[in-house]
Amino acid sequence: MPATDNLVEVDNVNFAYDRRQILKGVNLDIRRGRVVAIMGLSGCGKTTLLRLIGGALRPTRGEVRVDGQSVAELSH
Ligand SMILES: Nc1ncnc2c1ncn2[C@@H]1O[C@H](COP(=O)(O)OP(=O)(O)O)[C@@H](O)[C@H]1O
Ligand SMILES: [Mg+2]
């Protein structure tokens, strides 16, 4: 049985490159099996959000979970 109905959970995430805040209080649930588009102006943080979901970046606050597991706590 799956750990959660959501494959991806972005929970109150902040992210900054150095001191430049890019994401603030982002919440996003992506249900298993759904196709979701992330839309926004150039530079608004779409690629940064994908990098947080993929584990290439870590949130400065909040948590990203994939399949119920905290991405920041996973090994490479
Ligand atoms: N490695 C980085 N270091 C510093 N700032 C970055 C870096 N990557 C992206 N940025 C800045 O973060 C903001 C969001 O970028 P990005 O997530 O690539 O936006 P999008 O994919 O929505 O166009 C932009 O202002 C961009 O200039
Ligand atoms: Mg981009």
Tab-separated table of N, CA and C and ligand atoms in Angstrom:
chain	number	residue	atom	x	y	z
A	1	MET	N	0.843	-1.193	0.000
A	1	MET	CA	0.000	0.000	0.000
A	1	MET	C	0.883	1.249	0.000
A	2	PRO	N	0.537	2.264	-0.788
A	2	PRO	CA	1.377	3.462	-0.813
A	2	PRO	C	1.374	4.181	0.531
A	3	ALA	N	2.505	4.865	0.827
A	3	ALA	CA	2.636	5.589	2.090
A	3	ALA	C	1.625	6.732	2.174
A	4	THR	N	1.293	7.305	1.029
A	4	THR	CA	0.385	8.445	0.995
A	4	THR	C	-0.268	8.524	-0.375
A	5	ASP	N	-1.456	9.169	-0.439
A	5	ASP	CA	-2.124	9.397	-1.733
A	5	ASP	C	-1.367	10.395	-2.581
A	6	ASN	N	-0.529	11.216	-1.910
A	6	ASN	CA	0.247	12.206	-2.642
A	6	ASN	C	1.628	11.648	-2.956
A	7	LEU	N	2.037	11.771	-4.205
A	7	LEU	CA	3.399	11.368	-4.545
A	7	LEU	C	4.381	12.440	-4.083
A	8	VAL	N	3.984	13.697	-4.252
A	8	VAL	CA	4.852	14.822	-3.860
A	8	VAL	C	4.085	15.722	-2.894
A	9	GLU	N	4.737	16.092	-1.798
A	9	GLU	CA	4.165	17.059	-0.854
A	9	GLU	C	5.211	18.132	-0.566
A	10	VAL	N	4.862	19.342	-0.916
A	10	VAL	CA	5.716	20.492	-0.612
A	10	VAL	C	5.009	21.237	0.521
A	11	ASP	N	5.673	21.291	1.672
A	11	ASP	CA	5.010	21.710	2.897
A	11	ASP	C	5.676	22.976	3.456
A	12	ASN	N	5.042	24.105	3.191
A	12	ASN	CA	5.458	25.391	3.764
A	12	ASN	C	6.942	25.689	3.505
A	13	VAL	N	7.322	25.558	2.252
A	13	VAL	CA	8.747	25.641	1.900
A	13	VAL	C	9.194	27.075	1.597
A	14	ASN	N	10.295	27.442	2.218
A	14	ASN	CA	11.044	28.647	1.860
A	14	ASN	C	12.354	28.200	1.227
A	15	PHE	N	12.812	29.003	0.260
A	15	PHE	CA	14.141	28.737	-0.274
A	15	PHE	C	14.802	30.044	-0.672
A	16	ALA	N	16.084	30.168	-0.335
A	16	ALA	CA	16.877	31.343	-0.722
A	16	ALA	C	18.209	30.879	-1.293
A	17	TYR	N	18.636	31.545	-2.377
A	17	TYR	CA	20.023	31.401	-2.826
A	17	TYR	C	20.803	32.454	-2.052
A	18	ASP	N	21.711	32.029	-1.197
A	18	ASP	CA	22.358	32.954	-0.262
A	18	ASP	C	21.267	33.723	0.491
A	19	ARG	N	21.262	35.051	0.331
A	19	ARG	CA	20.277	35.820	1.093
A	19	ARG	C	19.107	36.246	0.224
A	20	ARG	N	19.089	35.776	-1.005
A	20	ARG	CA	18.017	36.166	-1.925
A	20	ARG	C	16.884	35.144	-1.853
A	21	GLN	N	15.776	35.553	-1.237
A	21	GLN	CA	14.656	34.633	-1.077
A	21	GLN	C	13.928	34.448	-2.404
A	22	ILE	N	13.747	33.189	-2.781
A	22	ILE	CA	13.093	32.856	-4.048
A	22	ILE	C	11.692	32.312	-3.804
A	23	LEU	N	11.567	31.392	-2.856
A	23	LEU	CA	10.267	30.779	-2.540
A	23	LEU	C	9.919	31.059	-1.087
A	24	LYS	N	8.659	31.348	-0.842
A	24	LYS	CA	8.216	31.668	0.516
A	24	LYS	C	6.868	31.004	0.773
A	25	GLY	N	6.833	30.114	1.742
A	25	GLY	CA	5.572	29.500	2.164
A	25	GLY	C	4.863	28.734	1.067
A	26	VAL	N	5.631	27.986	0.274
A	26	VAL	CA	5.024	27.238	-0.839
A	26	VAL	C	4.447	25.913	-0.348
A	27	ASN	N	3.188	25.698	-0.695
A	27	ASN	CA	2.511	24.439	-0.394
A	27	ASN	C	1.991	23.840	-1.695
A	28	LEU	N	2.272	22.578	-1.924
A	28	LEU	CA	1.833	21.930	-3.165
A	28	LEU	C	1.757	20.427	-2.923
A	29	ASP	N	0.594	19.866	-3.202
A	29	ASP	CA	0.449	18.414	-3.159
A	29	ASP	C	0.186	17.918	-4.570
A	30	ILE	N	0.933	16.919	-4.976
A	30	ILE	CA	0.703	16.298	-6.279
A	30	ILE	C	0.268	14.865	-6.032
A	31	ARG	N	-0.966	14.594	-6.409
A	31	ARG	CA	-1.506	13.261	-6.161
A	31	ARG	C	-0.888	12.249	-7.109
A	32	ARG	N	-0.760	11.047	-6.591
A	32	ARG	CA	-0.258	9.936	-7.377
A	32	ARG	C	-1.033	9.802	-8.697
A	33	GLY	N	-0.301	9.694	-9.797
A	33	GLY	CA	-0.947	9.462	-11.085
A	33	GLY	C	-1.401	10.712	-11.811
A	34	ARG	N	-1.338	11.863	-11.139
A	34	ARG	CA	-1.758	13.116	-11.776
A	34	ARG	C	-0.612	13.723	-12.576
A	35	VAL	N	-0.971	14.411	-13.624
A	35	VAL	CA	-0.007	15.217	-14.367
A	35	VAL	C	-0.269	16.673	-14.000
A	36	VAL	N	0.744	17.344	-13.495
A	36	VAL	CA	0.588	18.717	-12.995
A	36	VAL	C	1.573	19.625	-13.712
A	37	ALA	N	1.098	20.775	-14.142
A	37	ALA	CA	1.957	21.785	-14.753
A	37	ALA	C	2.246	22.885	-13.746
A	38	ILE	N	3.497	23.289	-13.685
A	38	ILE	CA	3.891	24.412	-12.843
A	38	ILE	C	4.156	25.587	-13.774
A	39	MET	N	3.348	26.621	-13.632
A	39	MET	CA	3.407	27.750	-14.562
A	39	MET	C	3.781	29.032	-13.824
A	40	GLY	N	4.457	29.910	-14.519
A	40	GLY	CA	4.782	31.204	-13.920
A	40	GLY	C	5.786	31.944	-14.792
A	41	LEU	N	5.958	33.212	-14.482
A	41	LEU	CA	6.869	34.049	-15.254
A	41	LEU	C	8.295	33.527	-15.150
A	42	SER	N	9.102	33.889	-16.128
A	42	SER	CA	10.516	33.557	-16.080
A	42	SER	C	11.144	34.118	-14.805
A	43	GLY	N	11.869	33.265	-14.092
A	43	GLY	CA	12.557	33.703	-12.877
A	43	GLY	C	11.731	33.611	-11.614
A	44	CYS	N	10.501	33.096	-11.704
A	44	CYS	CA	9.646	33.079	-10.502
A	44	CYS	C	9.978	31.907	-9.583
A	45	GLY	N	10.754	30.924	-10.071
A	45	GLY	CA	11.184	29.843	-9.187
A	45	GLY	C	10.723	28.449	-9.559
A	46	LYS	N	10.271	28.265	-10.803
A	46	LYS	CA	9.784	26.944	-11.211
A	46	LYS	C	10.894	25.902	-11.181
A	47	THR	N	12.018	26.220	-11.781
A	47	THR	CA	13.127	25.265	-11.821
A	47	THR	C	13.656	25.016	-10.404
A	48	THR	N	13.695	26.060	-9.602
A	48	THR	CA	14.132	25.910	-8.205
A	48	THR	C	13.215	24.935	-7.472
A	49	LEU	N	11.921	25.044	-7.694
A	49	LEU	CA	10.967	24.145	-7.046
A	49	LEU	C	11.205	22.696	-7.490
A	50	LEU	N	11.451	22.505	-8.781
A	50	LEU	CA	11.723	21.145	-9.272
A	50	LEU	C	13.016	20.590	-8.674
A	51	ARG	N	13.998	21.453	-8.489
A	51	ARG	CA	15.263	21.009	-7.887
A	51	ARG	C	15.066	20.641	-6.416
A	52	LEU	N	14.171	21.331	-5.752
A	52	LEU	CA	13.857	20.979	-4.358
A	52	LEU	C	13.145	19.625	-4.302
A	53	ILE	N	12.234	19.390	-5.237
A	53	ILE	CA	11.511	18.113	-5.265
A	53	ILE	C	12.477	16.981	-5.600
A	54	GLY	N	13.425	17.256	-6.486
A	54	GLY	CA	14.394	16.232	-6.898
A	54	GLY	C	15.537	16.042	-5.922
A	55	GLY	N	15.634	16.902	-4.926
A	55	GLY	CA	16.670	16.743	-3.904
A	55	GLY	C	18.007	17.386	-4.251
A	56	ALA	N	18.070	18.125	-5.357
A	56	ALA	CA	19.315	18.811	-5.716
A	56	ALA	C	19.544	20.047	-4.846
A	57	LEU	N	18.431	20.567	-4.277
A	57	LEU	CA	18.511	21.686	-3.329
A	57	LEU	C	17.723	21.300	-2.082
A	58	ARG	N	18.067	21.961	-0.969
A	58	ARG	CA	17.317	21.735	0.271
A	58	ARG	C	16.594	23.007	0.688
A	59	PRO	N	15.389	22.877	1.195
A	59	PRO	CA	14.664	24.067	1.632
A	59	PRO	C	15.375	24.744	2.800
A	60	THR	N	15.241	26.066	2.895
A	60	THR	CA	15.743	26.762	4.074
A	60	THR	C	14.724	26.662	5.211
A	61	ARG	N	13.484	26.418	4.861
A	61	ARG	CA	12.448	26.118	5.851
A	61	ARG	C	11.423	25.204	5.197
A	62	GLY	N	10.722	24.418	6.024
A	62	GLY	CA	9.687	23.528	5.504
A	62	GLY	C	10.262	22.201	5.043
A	63	GLU	N	9.425	21.416	4.394
A	63	GLU	CA	9.821	20.049	4.032
A	63	GLU	C	9.232	19.659	2.685
A	64	VAL	N	10.027	18.899	1.932
A	64	VAL	CA	9.541	18.284	0.692
A	64	VAL	C	9.547	16.776	0.891
A	65	ARG	N	8.409	16.164	0.639
A	65	ARG	CA	8.332	14.699	0.742
A	65	ARG	C	7.968	14.102	-0.614
A	66	VAL	N	8.650	13.023	-0.957
A	66	VAL	CA	8.322	12.257	-2.150
A	66	VAL	C	8.041	10.832	-1.711
A	67	ASP	N	6.862	10.353	-2.057
A	67	ASP	CA	6.434	9.019	-1.641
A	67	ASP	C	6.507	8.889	-0.110
A	68	GLY	N	6.171	9.978	0.574
A	68	GLY	CA	6.112	9.967	2.039
A	68	GLY	C	7.448	10.154	2.737
A	69	GLN	N	8.528	10.242	1.961
A	69	GLN	CA	9.853	10.359	2.572
A	69	GLN	C	10.400	11.770	2.415
A	70	SER	N	10.948	12.292	3.506
A	70	SER	CA	11.538	13.622	3.465
A	70	SER	C	12.769	13.606	2.559
A	71	VAL	N	12.726	14.392	1.488
A	71	VAL	CA	13.805	14.367	0.489
A	71	VAL	C	15.145	14.769	1.118
A	72	ALA	N	15.111	15.741	2.028
A	72	ALA	CA	16.355	16.237	2.632
A	72	ALA	C	17.052	15.152	3.467
A	73	GLU	N	16.280	14.142	3.885
A	73	GLU	CA	16.858	13.093	4.737
A	73	GLU	C	17.327	11.870	3.952
A	74	LEU	N	17.066	11.876	2.635
A	74	LEU	CA	17.477	10.725	1.828
A	74	LEU	C	18.980	10.799	1.519
A	75	SER	N	19.592	9.673	1.362
A	75	SER	CA	20.970	9.632	0.869
A	75	SER	C	20.968	9.946	-0.629
A	76	HIS	N	22.143	10.148	-1.192
A	76	HIS	CA	22.215	10.400	-2.638
A	76	HIS	C	21.599	9.260	-3.414
B	1	LIG	N1	22.200	29.013	-8.749
B	1	LIG	C1	21.603	30.196	-8.536
B	1	LIG	N2	22.165	31.139	-7.746
B	1	LIG	C2	21.547	32.314	-7.515
B	1	LIG	N3	20.346	32.651	-8.010
B	1	LIG	C3	19.736	31.764	-8.808
B	1	LIG	C4	20.314	30.497	-9.115
B	1	LIG	N4	19.471	29.813	-9.937
B	1	LIG	C5	18.420	30.634	-10.130
B	1	LIG	N5	18.573	31.795	-9.473
B	1	LIG	C6	17.597	32.916	-9.414
B	1	LIG	O1	16.443	32.418	-8.740
B	1	LIG	C7	15.256	32.913	-9.353
B	1	LIG	C8	14.380	31.749	-9.774
B	1	LIG	O2	15.053	31.036	-10.816
B	1	LIG	P1	14.417	29.749	-11.508
B	1	LIG	O3	13.959	28.798	-10.454
B	1	LIG	O4	15.432	29.255	-12.477
B	1	LIG	O5	13.154	30.398	-12.241
B	1	LIG	P2	12.229	29.804	-13.415
B	1	LIG	O6	12.604	28.374	-13.645
B	1	LIG	O7	10.816	29.992	-12.912
B	1	LIG	O8	12.498	30.686	-14.596
B	1	LIG	C9	15.706	33.813	-10.496
B	1	LIG	O9	15.697	35.131	-10.041
B	1	LIG	C10	17.122	33.334	-10.794
B	1	LIG	O10	17.904	34.391	-11.280
B	2	MG	MG	13.241	27.336	-15.337
